[in-house]
mmCIF file of C-alpha atoms in Angstrom:
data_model
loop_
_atom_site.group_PDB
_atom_site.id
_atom_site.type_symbol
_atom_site.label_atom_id
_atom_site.label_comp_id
_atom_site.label_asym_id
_atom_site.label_seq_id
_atom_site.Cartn_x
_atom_site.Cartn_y
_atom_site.Cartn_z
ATOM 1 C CA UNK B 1 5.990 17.141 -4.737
ATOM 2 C CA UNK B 2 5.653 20.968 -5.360
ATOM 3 C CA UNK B 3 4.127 20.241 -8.664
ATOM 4 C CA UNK B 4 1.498 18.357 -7.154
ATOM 5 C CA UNK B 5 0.618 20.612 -4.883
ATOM 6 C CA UNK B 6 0.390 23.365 -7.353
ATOM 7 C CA UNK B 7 -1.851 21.248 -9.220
ATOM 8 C CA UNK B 8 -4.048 20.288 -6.346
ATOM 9 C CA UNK B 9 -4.573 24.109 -5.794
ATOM 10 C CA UNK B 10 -5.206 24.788 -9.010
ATOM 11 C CA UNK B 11 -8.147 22.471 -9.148
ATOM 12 C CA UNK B 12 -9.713 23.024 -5.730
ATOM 13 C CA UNK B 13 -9.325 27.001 -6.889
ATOM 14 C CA UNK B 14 -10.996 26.161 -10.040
ATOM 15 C CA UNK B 15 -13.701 24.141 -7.686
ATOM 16 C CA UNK B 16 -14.241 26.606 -5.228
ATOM 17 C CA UNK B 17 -14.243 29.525 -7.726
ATOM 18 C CA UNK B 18 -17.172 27.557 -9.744
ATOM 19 C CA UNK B 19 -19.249 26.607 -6.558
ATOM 20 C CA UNK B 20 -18.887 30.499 -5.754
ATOM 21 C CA UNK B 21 -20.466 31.336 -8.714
ATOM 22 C CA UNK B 22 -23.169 28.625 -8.933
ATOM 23 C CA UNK B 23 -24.484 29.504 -5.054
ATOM 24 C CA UNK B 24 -23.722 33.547 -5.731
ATOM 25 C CA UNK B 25 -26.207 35.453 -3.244
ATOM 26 C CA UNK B 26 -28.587 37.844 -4.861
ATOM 27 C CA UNK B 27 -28.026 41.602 -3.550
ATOM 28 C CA UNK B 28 -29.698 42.740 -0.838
ATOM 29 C CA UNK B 29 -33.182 44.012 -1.237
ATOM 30 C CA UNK B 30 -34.479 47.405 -1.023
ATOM 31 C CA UNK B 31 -36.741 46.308 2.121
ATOM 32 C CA UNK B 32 -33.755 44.326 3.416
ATOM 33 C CA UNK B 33 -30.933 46.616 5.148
ATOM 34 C CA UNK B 34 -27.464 45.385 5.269
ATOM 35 C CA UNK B 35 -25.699 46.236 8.617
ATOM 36 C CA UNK B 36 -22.404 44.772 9.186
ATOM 37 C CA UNK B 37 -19.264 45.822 11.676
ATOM 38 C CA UNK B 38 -16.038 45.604 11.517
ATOM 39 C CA UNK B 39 -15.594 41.912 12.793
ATOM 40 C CA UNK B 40 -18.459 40.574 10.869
ATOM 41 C CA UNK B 41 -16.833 42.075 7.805
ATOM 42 C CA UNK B 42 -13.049 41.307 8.429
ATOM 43 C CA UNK B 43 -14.812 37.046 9.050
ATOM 44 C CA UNK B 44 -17.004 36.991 5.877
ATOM 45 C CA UNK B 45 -13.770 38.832 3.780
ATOM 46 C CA UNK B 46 -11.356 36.162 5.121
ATOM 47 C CA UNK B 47 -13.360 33.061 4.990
ATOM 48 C CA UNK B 48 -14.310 34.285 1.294
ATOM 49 C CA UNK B 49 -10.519 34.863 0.312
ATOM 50 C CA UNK B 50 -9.819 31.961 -2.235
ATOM 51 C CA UNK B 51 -6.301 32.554 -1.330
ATOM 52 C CA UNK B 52 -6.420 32.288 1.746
ATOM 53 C CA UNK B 53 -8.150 29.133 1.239
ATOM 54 C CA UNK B 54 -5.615 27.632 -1.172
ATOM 55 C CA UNK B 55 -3.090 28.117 1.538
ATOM 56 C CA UNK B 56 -4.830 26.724 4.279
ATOM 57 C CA UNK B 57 -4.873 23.787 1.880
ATOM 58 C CA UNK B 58 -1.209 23.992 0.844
ATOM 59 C CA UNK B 59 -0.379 24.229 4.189
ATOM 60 C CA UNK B 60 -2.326 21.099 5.615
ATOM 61 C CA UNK B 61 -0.476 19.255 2.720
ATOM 62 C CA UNK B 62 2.884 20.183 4.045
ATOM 63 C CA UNK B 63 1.733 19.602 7.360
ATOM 64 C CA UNK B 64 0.285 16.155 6.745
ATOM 65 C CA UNK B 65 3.973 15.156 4.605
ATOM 66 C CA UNK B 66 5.881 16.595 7.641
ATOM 67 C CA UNK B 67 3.530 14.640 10.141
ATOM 68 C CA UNK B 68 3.984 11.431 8.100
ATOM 69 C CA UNK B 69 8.020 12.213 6.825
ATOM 70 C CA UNK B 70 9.482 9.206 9.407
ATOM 71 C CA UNK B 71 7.671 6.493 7.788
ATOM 72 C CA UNK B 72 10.314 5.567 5.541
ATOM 73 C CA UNK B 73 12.128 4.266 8.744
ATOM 74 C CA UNK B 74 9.759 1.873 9.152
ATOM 75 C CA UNK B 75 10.451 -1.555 7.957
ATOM 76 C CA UNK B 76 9.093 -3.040 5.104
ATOM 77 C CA UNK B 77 7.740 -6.530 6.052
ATOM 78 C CA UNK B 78 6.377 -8.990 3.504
ATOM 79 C CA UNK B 79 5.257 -12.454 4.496
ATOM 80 C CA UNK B 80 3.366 -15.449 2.090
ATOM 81 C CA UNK B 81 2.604 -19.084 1.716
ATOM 82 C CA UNK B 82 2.853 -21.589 -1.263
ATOM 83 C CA UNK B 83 0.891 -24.847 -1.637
ATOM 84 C CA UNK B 84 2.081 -26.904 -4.919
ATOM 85 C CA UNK B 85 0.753 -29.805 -6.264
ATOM 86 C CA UNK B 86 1.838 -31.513 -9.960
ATOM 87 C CA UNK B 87 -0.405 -31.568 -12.760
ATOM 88 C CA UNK B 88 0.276 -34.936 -13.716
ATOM 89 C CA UNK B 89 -0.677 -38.110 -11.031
ATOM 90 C CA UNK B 90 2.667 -39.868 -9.670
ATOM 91 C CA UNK B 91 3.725 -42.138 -12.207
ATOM 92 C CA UNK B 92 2.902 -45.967 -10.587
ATOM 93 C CA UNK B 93 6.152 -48.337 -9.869
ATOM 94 C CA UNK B 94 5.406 -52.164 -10.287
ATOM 95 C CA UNK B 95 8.056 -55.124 -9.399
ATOM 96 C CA UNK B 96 8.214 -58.339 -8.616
ATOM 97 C CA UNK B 97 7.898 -59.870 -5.165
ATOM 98 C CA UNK B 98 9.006 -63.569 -4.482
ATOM 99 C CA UNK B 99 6.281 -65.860 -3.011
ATOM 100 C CA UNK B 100 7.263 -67.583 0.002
ATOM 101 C CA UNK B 101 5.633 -70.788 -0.110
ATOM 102 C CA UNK B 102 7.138 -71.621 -3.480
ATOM 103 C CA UNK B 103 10.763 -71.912 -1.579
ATOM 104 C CA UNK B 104 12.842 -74.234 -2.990
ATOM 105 C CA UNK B 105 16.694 -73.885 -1.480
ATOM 106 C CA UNK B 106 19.520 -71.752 -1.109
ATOM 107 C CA UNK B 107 22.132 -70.439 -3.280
ATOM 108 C CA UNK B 108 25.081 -68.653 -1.278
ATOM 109 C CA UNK B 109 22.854 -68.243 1.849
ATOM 110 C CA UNK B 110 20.034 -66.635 -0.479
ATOM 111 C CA UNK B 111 16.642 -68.469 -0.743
ATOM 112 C CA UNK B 112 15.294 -69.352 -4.176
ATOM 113 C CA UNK B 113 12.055 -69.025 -5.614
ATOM 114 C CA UNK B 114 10.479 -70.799 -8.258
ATOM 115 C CA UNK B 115 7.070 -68.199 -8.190
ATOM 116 C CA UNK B 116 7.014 -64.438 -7.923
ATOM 117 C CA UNK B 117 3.758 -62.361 -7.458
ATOM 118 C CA UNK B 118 3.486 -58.617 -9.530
ATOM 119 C CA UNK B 119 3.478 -56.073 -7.325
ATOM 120 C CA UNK B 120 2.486 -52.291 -8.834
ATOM 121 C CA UNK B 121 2.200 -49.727 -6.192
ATOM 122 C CA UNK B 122 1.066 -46.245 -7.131
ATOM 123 C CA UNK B 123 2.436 -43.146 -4.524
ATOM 124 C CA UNK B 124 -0.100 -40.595 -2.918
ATOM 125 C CA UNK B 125 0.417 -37.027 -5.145
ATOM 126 C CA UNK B 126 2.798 -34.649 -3.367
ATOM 127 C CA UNK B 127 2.292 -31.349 -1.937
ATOM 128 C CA UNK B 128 4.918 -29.310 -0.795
ATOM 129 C CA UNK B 129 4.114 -26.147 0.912
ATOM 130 C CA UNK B 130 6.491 -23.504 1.573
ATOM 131 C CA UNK B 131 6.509 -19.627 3.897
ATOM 132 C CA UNK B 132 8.686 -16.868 3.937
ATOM 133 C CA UNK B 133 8.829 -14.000 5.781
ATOM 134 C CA UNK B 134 11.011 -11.297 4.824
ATOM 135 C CA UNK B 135 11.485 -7.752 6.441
ATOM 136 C CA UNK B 136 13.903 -4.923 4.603
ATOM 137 C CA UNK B 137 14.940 -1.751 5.440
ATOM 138 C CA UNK B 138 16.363 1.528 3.604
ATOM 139 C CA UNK B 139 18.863 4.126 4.787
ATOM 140 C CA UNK B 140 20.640 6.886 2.460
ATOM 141 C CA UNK B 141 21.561 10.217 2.687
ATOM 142 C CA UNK B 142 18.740 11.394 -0.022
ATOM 143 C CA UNK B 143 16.365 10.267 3.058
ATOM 144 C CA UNK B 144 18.074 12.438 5.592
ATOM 145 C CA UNK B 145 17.784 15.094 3.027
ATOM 146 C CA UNK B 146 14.474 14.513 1.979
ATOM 147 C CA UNK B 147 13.693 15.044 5.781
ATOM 148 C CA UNK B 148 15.300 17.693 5.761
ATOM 149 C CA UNK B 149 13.761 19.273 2.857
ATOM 150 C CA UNK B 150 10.214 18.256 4.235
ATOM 151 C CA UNK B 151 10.710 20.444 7.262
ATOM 152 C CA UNK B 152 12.004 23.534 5.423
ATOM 153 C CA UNK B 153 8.611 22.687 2.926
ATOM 154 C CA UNK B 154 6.803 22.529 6.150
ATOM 155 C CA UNK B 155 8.193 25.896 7.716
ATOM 156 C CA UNK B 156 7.861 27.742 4.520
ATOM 157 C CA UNK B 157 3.927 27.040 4.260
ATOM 158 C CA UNK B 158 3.880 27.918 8.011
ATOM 159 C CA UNK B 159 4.970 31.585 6.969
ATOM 160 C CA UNK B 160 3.111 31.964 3.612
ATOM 161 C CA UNK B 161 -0.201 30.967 5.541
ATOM 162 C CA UNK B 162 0.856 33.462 8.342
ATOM 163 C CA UNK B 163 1.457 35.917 5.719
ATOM 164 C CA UNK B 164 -1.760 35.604 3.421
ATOM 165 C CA UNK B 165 -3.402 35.868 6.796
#
């Protein structure tokens, strides 16, 4: 995290420091006076510190990680849908089914048959659809420390920025 920072603040320094130079104000003229008093001096000196800046920046960093630190307690909730079909078309079944006018006795109680009619019957395809919802949640120590850690991050930018100021 630190290293991120640091790079962060490296590259807005390396921004800021090139925009400085790129929108640099002349000096005054002769026919222009410069008058300026104490406060007007102490704001233009402070709002052109570049480290000053960089900690303002650092700081809001820390600030927005310690803002945003009890998110990991929040669930993590995951929900989707399947629809499946086969490639291939159901595969058709055909039999045989006796014709009942061509009746011609009983055998055992069973009625016999001297014609049966073909009979092929092909199935509707087959979609199966499926959902799942699933919800997790994580809890170690390294979080509680991590917490922890954030704060101290958090209180330490507090002072440097109070410091630089």
């Amino acid at each position: 995290m630190k290293k991120y920072v640091r790079i962060l603040e490296m590259i807005l320094l390396f921004i800021y420091a090139g925009g400085g130079l790129l929108h640099a104000q002349t000096s005054p003229s002769v026919k222009e006076p410069l008058t300026l008093d104490v406060q007007t001096a102490v704001a233009l000196a402070l709002r052109a510190n570049l480290g000053l800046e960089t900690e303002q920046l650092s700081f809001e960093v820390k600030r927005n990680a310690k803002d945003t630190m009890y998110n990991v307690f929040y669930p993590k909730i995951s929900a989707s849908v399947k629809l499946n079909r086969l490639n291939q078309g159901p595969s058709s079944v055909s039999t045989l089914i006796p014709d009942p006018t061509s009746k011609t006795g009983t055998f055992l109680d069973n009625p016999i048959y001297d014609r049966v009619i073909p009979y092929t019957y092909t199935p509707p395809h087959r979609f199966s659809l499926g959902a799942s919802i699933s919800a997790s949640i994580t809890f170690s120590y390294s979080m509680i420390h991590g917490l922890r850690l954030t704060e101290m991050d958090y209180e330490a930018g507090r002072i440097n920025l109070e410091k630089a100021r």
